[in-house]
Amino acid sequence: MTGNEAVAFALKQIDPDVIAAYPITPQTDIVQYFSSFVADGAVKTEFVTVESEHSAMSATVGAAAAGARAMTATAANGLALMWEILYIAASNRLPIVMPVVNRALSGPINIHCDHSDTMGARDSGWIQLYSENAQEAYDNMFQALRIAEHPDVLLPVMVCLDGFIISHALENLVVNEDELVKNFIGAYKPQYPLLDVDNPVTVGPIDMYDFYFEHKRQQSEAMKNAQEVILAVAREYEQKTGRSYGLFEEYRMDDAEVAVLVMSSAAGTAKAAVDELREQGHKVGLVKLRVFRPFPHEKLAGALQHLKALAVMDRAESFSTMGGPLFNEVRSALYGAGGGPLVRDFIFGLGGRDIGVAEIVEIFKKTLETAAAGKVDEMVCYLGVRE
Amino acid sequence: MARLKDLIHKPEILSPGHRMCPGCGAPIAVRQVLMALDDPVVVCCATGCLEVSTTIYPYTAWRSPFIHNAFENAAATISGVEAAYLSLKKQGKVDKEIKFVAFGGDGGTYDIGLQSLSGAMERGHNMVYVCYDNGAYMNTGIQRSSATPRGADTTTSPAGKVIPGKPAARKDLTAIMAAHNIPYVAQASPSHWNDLVEKAKKAFAVEGPAFLNILAPCPRGWRYDAKDTIEMSRLAVDTCQWPLYEIEDGVLRITYQPKEKKPLTDYLKPQGRFKHLFAKGNEQLLEELQAEVDKRWEELKQRAACQEAK
Ligand SMILES: Cc1ncc(C[n+]2csc(CCOP(=O)(O)OP(=O)(O)O)c2C)c(N)n1
Ligand code: SF4
Ligand SMILES: [Mg+2]
């Protein structure tokens, strides 16, 4: 299956009450596959073919508030068009799950992968899970639902997968039995559904300086709670499927002195680079971050503490002039944690620019030099770009 | 026919004690619409005066389930609620008959929410969308909208030394909604409560989407005495500035013919927002405004007559 097929298949197995979605490359297949499930009567979902992503998220919010398991899917400009409602979905504490097929945000317009879309939405109050391959995207879908609907969390979740690289590439997939999925996700029991007309609630009132702050504080607390819930859900998922997940994955990190930290599909490539350098006798490793929100700062700092130097790979530019978003979060997690590695940032793959093993080996070499020199000369590098 | 005796005994869904201005036309329009209901209803509001003044946390004036999402997406939001209802009803998780209504101001409907509304109407959700048209963005301080009548003085179309208020004529949203070929479209005014409640009843009764455009005078924005709201909406109807009509399954019917069509100035004169039009030098503009109303009214009558002849 392709990544998109895997996600669409997960949606079919979840069989949500409502999906409201709008097509955009490279997410389109998901909407198309799902349309045929609906047309063939394979799901019980009400499929709302909205006229825009703004309406997709708006209708999803309406459906979720009504008491339905409601979902949508998007990419890039579609996510940008949803922006306003992303915050509203999160602040209304609606457990919406949304696959986002990562694509560069315009302009210039570009249909290929980078993380500028979801990185821009990092502070919208959504939980963000990143997937290395189609299998992870598929597995993340079910876990996302359980995390979102957990009473200690009640926050929406984005399941991110790399556009084309994952969404359109064929991969062997281990799928779950329908029965297993059904048992794992369970029946949905909404807390204050609009459709309970005998117990009317007002959703989305105006909230001034006397209460707004408390509500935001509760949202922070829910995000904090999410970390433990993500781990608990992963443990349960592993028991049922044998596939293990965490906040991040460590690859050959035990005795590593230099490491790369990256998310999504590039992690697969980076593993090959680690193997190559290990064969040459270099003590290198890899950390693949799965959960960007909530940011697992303490655990991550713990895992990186023993390194001499660390290269963060950012598939998005923040234009802060001090590196990409991932770099800034990682460095800030390390700061004050005591000691820790020298950290460099490598911004790569914007607009779908290819990244191969050779380039990541190059990153390692530069970072090994940093470790040897004991200082960072060049904090932010742009990889594989004509300057 | 709705009887006043019956209507006054209906439990109010929008309860008193909300914080809209005294004399505001919007809650009157909303209450008249909701009086048409016998089934439970889920209400959605676009951001605007109605929403911010009825749901000030931790209070709410709504006795029905209520959702506010944002400014431009009331139609999409209620369409999602309705989709959830269809799904859960199909699965046997909800058994009641429930109605769905969205209220948006003219800004949230004619302007920023037009796409969302058009989409929802085209998809055919079983919902009623009500625009309460007070002819400007009142909540943010009386800025012009595409529903603002030509010549009106607003904070973004001020009557200045060279430009006498809003230069462009009103958008005909009711006609735009009719062009969606939905089962029911109507224009109503709280002055003609009986007509309004009947229209709301039809709107809730039809299978599929219905749209009501209701004039909702705003004493602050229009600058008239708060006690005159109903009078203001009556003048809009009697001058044919705001004709009352409906389009039911494509058939247009004028539901109220003023016995004697009053001159437009009867409507403009009492409102501060048109005061400058009566200053020397604007006679021509006043004539043009009257001609515009006459033209639209004649066109409407022709369309209605055409259909009667069929
Ligand atoms: C996307 C967005 N743009 C602008 C606003 C600011 N805003 C809030 S209400 C409003 C005007 C509302 O006008 P209308 O829909 O006519 O309702 P009224 O207040 O007149 O009842 C505006 C401009 C907003 N809340 N959201
Ligand atoms: S400003 Fe106008 S529309 Fe808003 S509450 Fe007051 S009277 Fe009503
Ligand atoms: Mg208005």
XYZ file of C-alpha atoms and ligand atoms in Angstrom:
732
model
C 0.000 0.000 0.000
C 0.991 3.621 -0.427
C 0.990 5.888 2.612
C -2.254 7.437 1.486
C -3.852 4.025 0.974
C -2.682 2.996 4.418
C -4.233 6.095 5.989
C -7.464 5.687 4.021
C -7.600 2.054 5.074
C -7.117 3.064 8.707
C -9.968 5.552 8.305
C -12.139 2.789 6.894
C -11.352 0.568 9.852
C -12.020 3.406 12.301
C -15.261 4.133 10.431
C -15.802 7.605 11.894
C -19.293 9.098 12.144
C -18.412 12.142 10.067
C -15.627 13.112 7.683
C -15.569 16.556 6.092
C -12.700 16.946 3.680
C -11.388 18.787 0.662
C -8.819 17.522 -1.838
C -5.250 18.836 -2.073
C -2.130 17.196 -3.449
C -0.594 15.031 -1.989
C -3.530 14.191 0.303
C -6.112 13.791 -2.488
C -5.970 9.982 -2.648
C -7.146 9.749 0.938
C -10.306 11.692 0.098
C -10.826 9.719 -3.103
C -10.367 6.309 -1.512
C -12.668 7.303 1.273
C -15.302 8.553 -1.180
C -15.413 5.114 -2.744
C -15.758 3.442 0.668
C -18.772 5.696 1.206
C -20.156 5.083 -2.279
C -19.822 1.324 -1.785
C -21.471 1.388 1.618
C -18.319 0.047 3.268
C -18.486 2.667 6.044
C -21.283 4.281 8.016
C -19.645 7.697 7.797
C -21.499 10.843 6.708
C -19.064 12.306 4.206
C -19.389 16.078 3.902
C -17.879 17.249 0.630
C -17.155 20.801 1.729
C -16.176 23.659 -0.565
C -12.891 24.480 1.219
C -10.576 23.397 4.004
C -11.825 26.240 6.155
C -15.245 24.667 5.953
C -13.748 21.182 6.334
C -12.365 22.073 9.742
C -15.463 24.120 10.618
C -17.825 21.257 9.810
C -15.552 18.818 11.624
C -15.697 21.041 14.692
C -19.499 21.179 14.398
C -19.746 17.414 14.040
C -17.351 16.731 16.913
C -19.217 19.174 19.171
C -22.444 17.447 18.177
C -21.026 14.235 19.622
C -19.677 12.473 16.557
C -16.294 10.927 15.961
C -15.302 13.443 13.320
C -12.233 13.676 11.132
C -10.708 15.418 8.166
C -7.405 15.310 6.256
C -5.320 17.924 4.518
C -1.914 19.263 3.464
C -0.034 22.552 3.119
C -2.288 25.362 1.864
C -5.317 23.429 3.024
C -3.907 23.365 6.533
C -3.112 27.059 6.249
C -6.691 27.793 5.276
C -7.849 25.901 8.376
C -5.543 27.871 10.653
C -8.140 29.905 12.478
C -10.282 26.870 13.192
C -7.341 24.691 14.311
C -7.124 26.838 17.427
C -10.878 26.698 17.934
C -10.931 22.903 17.624
C -8.199 22.629 20.250
C -9.687 25.165 22.650
C -13.080 23.480 22.424
C -11.229 20.309 23.457
C -12.573 18.336 20.530
C -10.806 15.004 19.958
C -10.484 15.331 16.186
C -7.884 13.247 14.351
C -6.468 14.671 11.143
C -3.878 13.098 8.869
C -1.694 15.817 7.346
C 0.354 14.864 4.317
C 3.295 17.206 4.711
C 3.835 19.534 1.784
C 5.705 22.798 1.369
C 3.612 25.833 2.094
C 3.333 28.403 -0.713
C 4.929 30.507 -1.990
C 6.141 29.836 -4.428
C 3.561 27.123 -4.864
C 5.124 23.669 -4.629
C 3.459 20.311 -4.131
C 6.355 18.380 -2.612
C 7.363 17.509 0.890
C 8.626 19.666 3.655
C 7.303 20.398 7.114
C 6.527 24.092 6.775
C 2.801 23.356 6.944
C 2.588 21.453 10.230
C 5.494 23.351 11.799
C 3.527 26.534 11.294
C 0.631 24.945 13.176
C 2.833 23.786 16.036
C 1.397 26.230 18.549
C -2.260 25.742 17.619
C -2.866 23.351 20.506
C -2.855 20.162 18.449
C -0.882 17.091 19.357
C 1.480 16.216 16.495
C 2.708 12.723 15.662
C 5.209 12.296 12.797
C 5.498 9.066 10.824
C 8.623 7.586 9.266
C 6.775 5.361 6.814
C 3.334 4.128 5.780
C 3.289 1.546 8.553
C 3.822 4.226 11.160
C 1.231 6.501 9.594
C -1.237 3.628 9.693
C -0.420 2.701 13.286
C -0.430 6.331 14.399
C -4.004 6.785 13.187
C -5.464 4.370 15.754
C -3.252 5.559 18.544
C -4.078 9.182 17.719
C -7.749 8.487 18.224
C -7.180 6.933 21.633
C -4.900 9.774 22.692
C -7.335 12.455 21.501
C -10.342 10.895 23.198
C -8.603 10.188 26.498
C -10.449 12.104 29.247
C -7.171 13.533 30.591
C -6.327 14.898 27.141
C -9.313 15.751 24.897
C -7.178 17.478 22.307
C -7.075 17.125 18.534
C -4.214 15.200 16.926
C -2.399 15.610 13.607
C -0.898 12.463 12.135
C 1.846 13.738 9.849
C 3.311 11.811 6.951
C 5.705 13.051 4.274
C 4.096 14.042 0.994
C 4.964 11.787 -1.970
C 7.940 10.199 -0.168
C 5.482 8.314 2.063
C 2.061 9.212 0.711
C 2.768 7.895 -2.776
C 5.458 5.261 -2.243
C 4.482 1.591 -2.180
C 5.357 -0.297 0.939
C 4.540 -3.646 2.503
C 2.147 -3.074 5.324
C 1.097 -5.201 8.266
C -2.541 -4.390 8.796
C -4.690 -4.999 11.840
C -7.750 -7.195 11.897
C -10.942 -5.129 11.860
C -11.926 -6.716 15.158
C -8.642 -5.679 16.776
C -9.170 -2.086 15.641
C -12.721 -2.080 16.907
C -11.654 -3.283 20.329
C -8.671 -0.996 20.497
C -10.508 2.220 19.665
C -13.701 1.258 21.504
C -17.021 3.061 21.336
C -16.899 6.838 21.560
C -18.650 8.504 24.479
C -18.706 12.274 24.010
C -18.910 14.364 27.184
C -21.229 17.260 26.327
C -22.719 16.582 22.907
C -24.913 19.235 21.295
C -27.294 16.514 20.179
C -28.201 15.770 23.777
C -31.024 18.295 23.470
C -32.337 17.565 26.960
C -29.096 18.822 28.457
C -28.339 21.912 26.412
C -24.796 23.277 26.433
C -23.302 26.402 24.903
C -20.113 25.668 22.964
C -17.737 28.459 21.964
C -18.971 31.378 24.085
C -17.101 34.655 24.346
C -14.534 34.317 27.095
C -12.972 37.465 28.490
C -10.026 38.323 30.739
C -11.865 36.807 33.710
C -11.804 33.204 32.419
C -9.896 32.920 29.121
C -6.545 32.502 30.845
C -7.819 29.652 33.071
C -9.121 27.874 30.002
C -5.773 28.220 28.278
C -4.076 26.963 31.416
C -6.287 23.866 31.375
C -5.317 23.337 27.758
C -1.618 23.412 28.707
C -2.313 20.894 31.422
C -4.082 18.586 28.953
C -1.080 18.825 26.642
C 1.173 17.928 29.551
C -1.049 14.947 30.382
C -0.825 13.809 26.787
C 2.759 12.585 27.170
C 1.885 9.819 29.628
C -1.240 8.963 27.663
C 0.756 8.662 24.434
C 3.087 6.196 26.160
C 0.255 4.210 27.741
C -1.607 3.978 24.448
C 1.610 2.884 22.722
C 2.134 0.122 25.294
C -1.382 -1.153 24.750
C -0.957 -0.985 20.993
C 2.257 -2.961 21.233
C 0.551 -5.647 23.292
C -2.073 -6.028 20.603
C 0.062 -5.687 17.490
C 3.659 -6.286 18.536
C 4.697 -2.951 17.035
C 6.266 -0.598 19.510
C 6.054 3.188 19.661
C 7.269 5.886 22.006
C 7.902 9.593 22.139
C 11.034 9.134 20.076
C 13.089 6.247 18.801
C 16.781 5.813 19.550
C 18.944 4.076 17.000
C 22.453 2.922 17.988
C 22.537 5.635 20.626
C 24.004 3.728 23.584
C 27.650 4.571 23.124
C 27.132 7.272 20.508
C 29.166 10.458 20.777
C 27.579 12.224 17.842
C 23.998 11.934 16.703
C 21.452 13.237 14.280
C 17.935 14.121 15.377
C 15.293 14.075 12.667
C 11.616 13.395 12.073
C 9.645 11.454 9.480
C 10.914 9.731 6.339
C 14.438 11.164 6.465
C 14.970 9.052 9.592
C 14.978 5.942 7.409
C 17.728 7.406 5.264
C 19.624 8.560 8.343
C 19.651 5.017 9.746
C 21.522 3.869 6.644
C 24.029 6.683 7.162
C 24.505 5.638 10.799
C 25.173 2.051 9.728
C 27.703 3.165 7.133
C 29.599 5.338 9.611
C 29.431 2.716 12.352
C 31.135 0.312 9.955
C 33.893 2.888 9.592
C 34.213 2.906 13.386
C 32.481 6.204 14.166
C 30.400 6.285 17.323
C 27.256 7.756 15.824
C 23.563 7.320 16.456
C 20.148 8.628 15.581
C 17.130 9.949 17.400
C 13.879 9.957 15.476
C 11.312 12.192 17.072
C 7.743 10.951 16.775
C 5.947 13.354 19.101
C 6.599 17.020 18.424
C 3.623 18.247 20.481
C 3.734 17.800 23.395
C 7.493 18.269 23.099
C 9.146 15.551 25.222
C 11.810 17.936 26.469
C 12.896 16.153 29.644
C 13.114 12.675 28.206
C 14.779 13.966 25.061
C 17.354 15.953 27.010
C 18.055 12.771 28.982
C 18.633 10.775 25.822
C 20.932 13.404 24.295
C 22.857 14.366 27.424
C 25.809 12.043 26.886
C 26.552 13.211 23.342
C 29.470 15.415 22.395
C 27.677 16.945 19.431
C 24.214 16.781 17.941
C 22.927 17.674 14.484
C 19.267 18.587 14.278
C 17.724 18.179 10.847
C 14.936 20.641 10.155
C 12.663 20.172 7.162
C 11.295 23.675 7.676
C 12.688 27.186 7.889
C 11.422 29.467 10.632
C 13.054 32.650 9.311
C 14.099 33.486 12.845
C 17.706 33.608 11.522
C 18.587 31.172 14.293
C 17.566 27.882 12.730
C 14.479 25.822 12.141
C 11.720 25.070 14.641
C 12.974 21.619 15.618
C 16.459 22.977 16.342
C 15.078 25.675 18.579
C 12.932 23.282 20.580
C 15.747 20.751 20.977
C 18.325 23.336 21.976
C 15.938 24.888 24.411
C 15.217 21.445 25.907
C 18.953 20.944 26.399
C 19.619 24.382 27.808
C 19.592 24.245 31.575
C 19.501 20.451 31.552
C 23.201 20.650 32.514
C 26.085 19.973 30.149
C 24.836 18.314 27.031
C 26.091 18.310 23.475
C 27.022 21.106 21.115
C 24.083 21.524 18.761
C 23.989 22.410 15.083
C 21.101 22.793 12.700
C 20.863 21.480 9.161
C 17.921 22.785 7.209
C 17.210 20.368 4.384
C 14.747 19.111 1.825
C 12.649 22.248 1.407
C 10.068 21.961 -1.343
C 10.828 18.270 -1.750
C 14.570 18.552 -2.452
C 15.915 15.040 -2.295
C 18.051 13.890 0.586
C 20.219 10.803 0.308
C 22.511 8.774 2.529
C 25.552 10.663 1.239
C 24.161 14.006 2.421
C 23.425 12.667 5.874
C 26.901 11.144 6.064
C 28.126 14.651 5.268
C 26.077 16.015 8.185
C 27.632 13.433 10.483
C 31.134 14.297 9.263
C 30.599 17.988 9.935
C 29.162 17.229 13.350
C 32.042 14.879 14.177
C 34.329 17.820 13.381
C 32.284 19.997 15.725
C 32.693 17.383 18.455
C 36.443 17.271 17.864
C 36.759 21.060 17.812
C 34.658 21.387 20.955
C 32.798 24.390 19.546
C 30.156 25.284 16.999
C 31.463 27.375 14.121
C 28.427 27.345 11.924
C 25.198 27.063 13.884
C 22.797 26.819 10.949
C 23.624 25.195 7.593
C 21.445 24.794 4.559
C 21.940 21.390 3.026
C 22.143 20.719 -0.692
C 21.200 24.211 -1.770
C 22.874 26.419 -4.413
C 24.201 29.495 -2.616
C -51.624 31.445 10.334
C -49.592 32.013 13.473
C -51.777 33.359 16.244
C -50.295 35.789 18.702
C -52.244 34.075 21.484
C -50.406 30.824 20.800
C -47.019 32.312 20.082
C -46.742 34.147 23.381
C -47.075 30.850 25.233
C -44.142 29.255 23.428
C -41.154 28.769 25.727
C -38.445 31.232 24.745
C -35.228 29.625 23.508
C -33.343 32.929 23.589
C -33.962 33.969 27.144
C -34.233 37.532 28.429
C -31.281 39.083 30.212
C -28.908 38.898 27.277
C -26.837 41.988 26.641
C -27.920 43.252 23.275
C -28.781 46.958 23.170
C -32.308 48.011 24.068
C -34.346 48.158 20.893
C -32.006 45.902 18.940
C -33.806 44.255 16.014
C -31.702 41.095 16.009
C -33.107 39.298 19.085
C -36.637 40.182 17.968
C -35.975 38.510 14.626
C -34.362 35.508 16.313
C -37.243 35.027 18.751
C -39.808 35.248 15.975
C -37.920 32.601 13.990
C -37.635 30.276 16.964
C -41.348 30.690 17.780
C -42.043 28.746 14.602
C -40.483 25.612 16.082
C -42.147 22.637 17.692
C -39.110 20.340 17.669
C -35.892 20.760 19.636
C -33.252 22.765 17.811
C -29.480 23.197 17.755
C -28.525 26.835 17.190
C -25.296 28.076 15.639
C -24.255 31.712 15.565
C -21.609 33.496 13.566
C -19.417 35.960 15.452
C -21.230 39.278 15.674
C -23.442 41.301 17.981
C -25.905 38.467 18.543
C -23.267 35.960 19.522
C -21.061 38.137 21.702
C -24.033 39.568 23.614
C -25.802 36.274 24.329
C -22.924 34.005 25.395
C -20.697 35.918 27.755
C -18.946 33.157 29.695
C -19.910 31.850 32.256
C -23.425 32.891 31.203
C -25.510 31.924 28.241
C -28.879 33.181 27.079
C -29.510 30.023 25.044
C -31.833 27.376 26.388
C -31.163 25.119 23.403
C -27.851 23.510 22.507
C -25.751 26.259 20.978
C -22.463 26.496 19.125
C -20.411 29.450 18.029
C -17.349 28.596 15.982
C -16.070 31.695 14.150
C -17.220 34.631 12.038
C -17.356 33.193 8.524
C -18.294 29.585 9.107
C -21.712 29.318 10.774
C -23.149 27.517 7.742
C -20.275 25.011 7.566
C -20.400 24.476 11.321
C -24.117 23.733 11.490
C -23.734 21.521 8.410
C -21.257 19.466 10.432
C -23.701 19.248 13.332
C -26.406 18.126 10.939
C -24.092 15.527 9.380
C -23.359 14.177 12.856
C -27.094 13.970 13.488
C -27.698 12.032 10.262
C -24.905 9.621 11.083
C -25.889 9.031 14.707
C -29.567 8.759 13.819
C -28.776 6.173 11.159
C -26.858 4.216 13.789
C -29.718 4.459 16.265
C -27.702 6.574 18.709
C -30.095 9.545 18.478
C -33.813 9.095 18.081
C -35.346 12.562 18.425
C -36.436 14.785 15.567
C -34.034 17.746 15.783
C -33.875 20.949 13.722
C -30.769 22.947 12.866
C -30.518 26.690 12.480
C -27.670 29.120 11.965
C -27.854 32.867 12.552
C -25.360 35.192 10.934
C -25.223 38.951 10.644
C -24.997 40.571 7.230
C -21.223 40.711 7.542
C -21.019 37.037 8.453
C -23.382 36.168 5.616
C -23.208 38.570 2.644
C -19.452 39.008 2.960
C -17.012 36.781 4.793
C -19.367 33.798 5.205
C -20.815 33.730 1.687
C -18.635 30.862 0.484
C -19.376 28.710 3.499
C -23.105 29.443 3.124
C -23.116 28.742 -0.598
C -21.337 25.428 -0.033
C -23.745 24.308 2.662
C -26.783 25.258 0.587
C -25.446 23.440 -2.466
C -24.765 20.282 -0.458
C -28.378 20.221 0.624
C -28.164 19.914 4.413
C -31.446 19.915 6.256
C -30.869 23.274 7.919
C -32.188 26.801 8.072
C -29.814 29.697 7.665
C -31.041 33.051 8.927
C -29.278 36.269 8.089
C -30.208 39.061 10.481
C -29.406 42.011 8.316
C -28.648 45.229 10.162
C -26.735 46.594 7.219
C -23.251 46.898 8.698
C -20.612 45.291 10.918
C -22.191 46.545 14.108
C -20.171 44.490 16.560
C -16.901 46.063 15.463
C -18.302 49.587 15.367
C -20.550 50.092 12.352
C -18.335 49.409 9.340
C -19.909 49.047 5.901
C -20.793 45.621 4.536
C -22.103 44.618 1.146
C -25.561 44.804 2.733
C -25.125 48.471 3.641
C -27.467 50.587 1.525
C -25.916 53.049 -0.883
C -25.391 56.451 0.695
C -25.272 55.199 4.284
C -22.763 56.832 6.599
C -20.694 54.132 8.320
C -17.268 54.265 9.941
C -15.625 52.866 6.792
C -17.905 54.659 4.357
C -18.128 57.970 6.157
C -20.104 60.809 4.680
C -17.185 63.069 3.837
C -16.655 66.316 2.007
C -16.417 64.625 -1.379
C -17.910 61.143 -0.891
C -21.477 61.091 0.473
C -21.448 57.751 2.340
C -21.252 54.282 0.814
C -20.869 54.528 -2.972
C -21.969 50.975 -3.904
C -25.506 49.633 -3.880
C -26.588 46.699 -1.706
C -25.872 43.163 -2.806
C -29.075 41.194 -3.406
C -28.265 38.196 -1.244
C -31.797 36.818 -1.265
C -31.578 36.520 -5.060
C -28.161 34.877 -4.777
C -29.570 32.310 -2.383
C -32.557 31.739 -4.655
C -30.107 30.998 -7.458
C -28.985 27.982 -5.431
C -32.375 26.446 -6.245
C -32.915 25.380 -2.670
C -36.435 24.472 -1.547
C -37.176 27.669 0.345
C -35.885 31.240 0.353
C -37.633 34.214 1.903
C -37.178 37.788 2.930
C -38.950 38.951 6.084
C -39.209 41.785 8.579
C -40.015 41.734 12.312
C -42.670 44.428 11.711
C -44.691 41.720 9.927
C -44.307 39.085 12.620
C -47.077 36.924 11.302
C -45.523 36.748 7.864
C -42.122 36.106 9.440
C -43.266 33.246 11.659
C -45.092 31.623 8.743
C -41.951 31.813 6.654
C -39.859 30.355 9.455
C -42.363 27.504 9.774
C -42.028 26.734 6.088
C -38.249 26.995 6.309
C -38.110 24.453 9.139
C -40.655 22.191 7.451
C -38.979 21.730 4.062
C -36.626 18.834 3.402
C -33.259 20.388 2.685
C -31.784 23.833 3.115
C -33.767 27.023 3.598
C -32.619 30.607 3.781
C -34.280 33.559 5.498
C -33.084 37.113 5.119
C -34.522 39.225 7.918
C -34.160 42.941 8.350
C -32.919 43.688 11.865
C -32.710 47.432 12.510
C -29.915 48.611 14.791
C -30.680 51.786 16.717
C -26.986 52.463 17.312
C -25.778 51.982 13.787
C -28.758 53.508 12.068
C -29.070 56.301 14.598
C -32.758 56.395 15.444
C -34.606 56.182 18.755
C -34.486 52.658 20.265
C -38.272 52.534 20.611
C -38.701 52.844 16.826
C -37.150 49.548 15.721
C -40.402 48.000 14.567
C -41.430 51.247 12.927
C -38.115 51.341 11.085
C -38.545 47.829 9.757
C -42.148 48.651 8.766
C -40.963 51.697 6.812
C -38.389 49.560 5.009
C -41.221 47.293 3.874
C -43.704 50.058 3.051
C -41.166 51.933 0.937
C -40.297 48.656 -0.839
C -36.679 49.068 0.224
C -37.130 45.647 1.863
C -39.917 43.780 0.040
C -41.451 40.749 1.708
C -41.477 37.712 -0.534
C -40.697 34.045 -0.672
C -39.481 31.567 -3.264
C -40.916 28.163 -2.619
C -39.693 25.408 -4.902
C -38.731 28.034 -7.418
C -42.027 29.895 -7.303
C -41.721 33.517 -6.261
C -44.571 35.108 -4.352
C -44.721 38.582 -2.893
C -46.211 37.971 0.536
C -47.072 41.573 1.354
C -48.016 44.378 -1.013
C -47.958 47.799 0.636
C -51.321 49.433 0.045
C -49.551 52.603 -0.825
C -45.853 52.547 -1.637
C -44.276 55.229 0.525
C -41.464 57.446 -0.762
C -38.020 56.161 0.194
C -37.290 59.394 2.067
C -39.865 58.329 4.691
C -37.455 55.521 5.543
C -34.226 57.491 5.171
C -35.218 60.653 7.012
C -35.568 59.287 10.561
C -32.124 57.603 10.394
C -28.975 59.478 11.326
C -26.910 57.370 8.918
C -28.713 59.047 5.983
C -28.869 62.576 7.427
C -26.222 63.964 5.076
C -28.306 62.922 2.064
C -30.775 65.656 2.935
C -28.116 68.358 2.815
C -28.100 70.696 -0.149
C -26.400 69.228 -3.205
C -27.436 65.599 -2.642
C -30.878 65.869 -4.285
C -29.647 63.952 -7.310
C -28.380 61.081 -5.144
C -31.708 60.847 -3.331
C -33.432 60.573 -6.714
C -31.057 57.839 -7.771
C -31.703 55.909 -4.567
C -35.453 56.146 -5.140
C -34.991 55.037 -8.767
C -32.946 52.046 -7.609
C -35.678 50.947 -5.174
C -38.350 51.428 -7.860
C -36.375 49.397 -10.354
C -35.789 46.489 -7.984
C -39.419 46.523 -6.846
C -40.715 46.517 -10.443
C -38.388 43.656 -11.328
C -39.603 41.681 -8.351
C -43.256 42.266 -9.261
C -42.537 41.198 -12.835
C -40.894 37.993 -11.681
C -43.864 37.257 -9.437
C -46.384 38.082 -12.190
C -44.485 35.962 -14.669
C -44.873 32.972 -12.420
C -48.536 33.600 -11.751
C -49.095 33.640 -15.497
C -47.384 30.268 -15.914
C -12.033 36.297 10.463
C -12.533 37.448 11.238
N -12.431 38.688 10.715
C -12.892 39.736 11.403
C -13.477 39.578 12.626
C -13.950 40.782 13.380
N -15.417 40.855 13.436
C -16.127 40.278 14.418
S -17.773 40.513 14.281
C -17.533 41.460 12.903
C -18.668 42.116 12.220
C -19.951 41.423 12.363
O -20.851 41.997 11.488
P -22.196 41.285 11.147
O -21.954 39.921 10.660
O -22.957 42.169 10.237
O -22.930 41.146 12.569
P -23.379 42.347 13.540
O -22.274 42.575 14.496
O -23.675 43.517 12.695
O -24.585 41.817 14.237
C -16.193 41.546 12.559
C -15.685 42.317 11.414
C -13.545 38.256 13.144
N -14.071 37.982 14.344
N -13.099 37.233 12.431
S -25.057 47.612 18.099
Fe -26.947 47.391 16.959
S -26.998 45.248 16.290
Fe -25.490 45.421 17.930
S -26.606 44.916 19.801
Fe -26.657 47.137 19.588
S -28.529 47.563 18.483
Fe -28.108 45.389 18.226
Mg -24.470 43.465 10.707
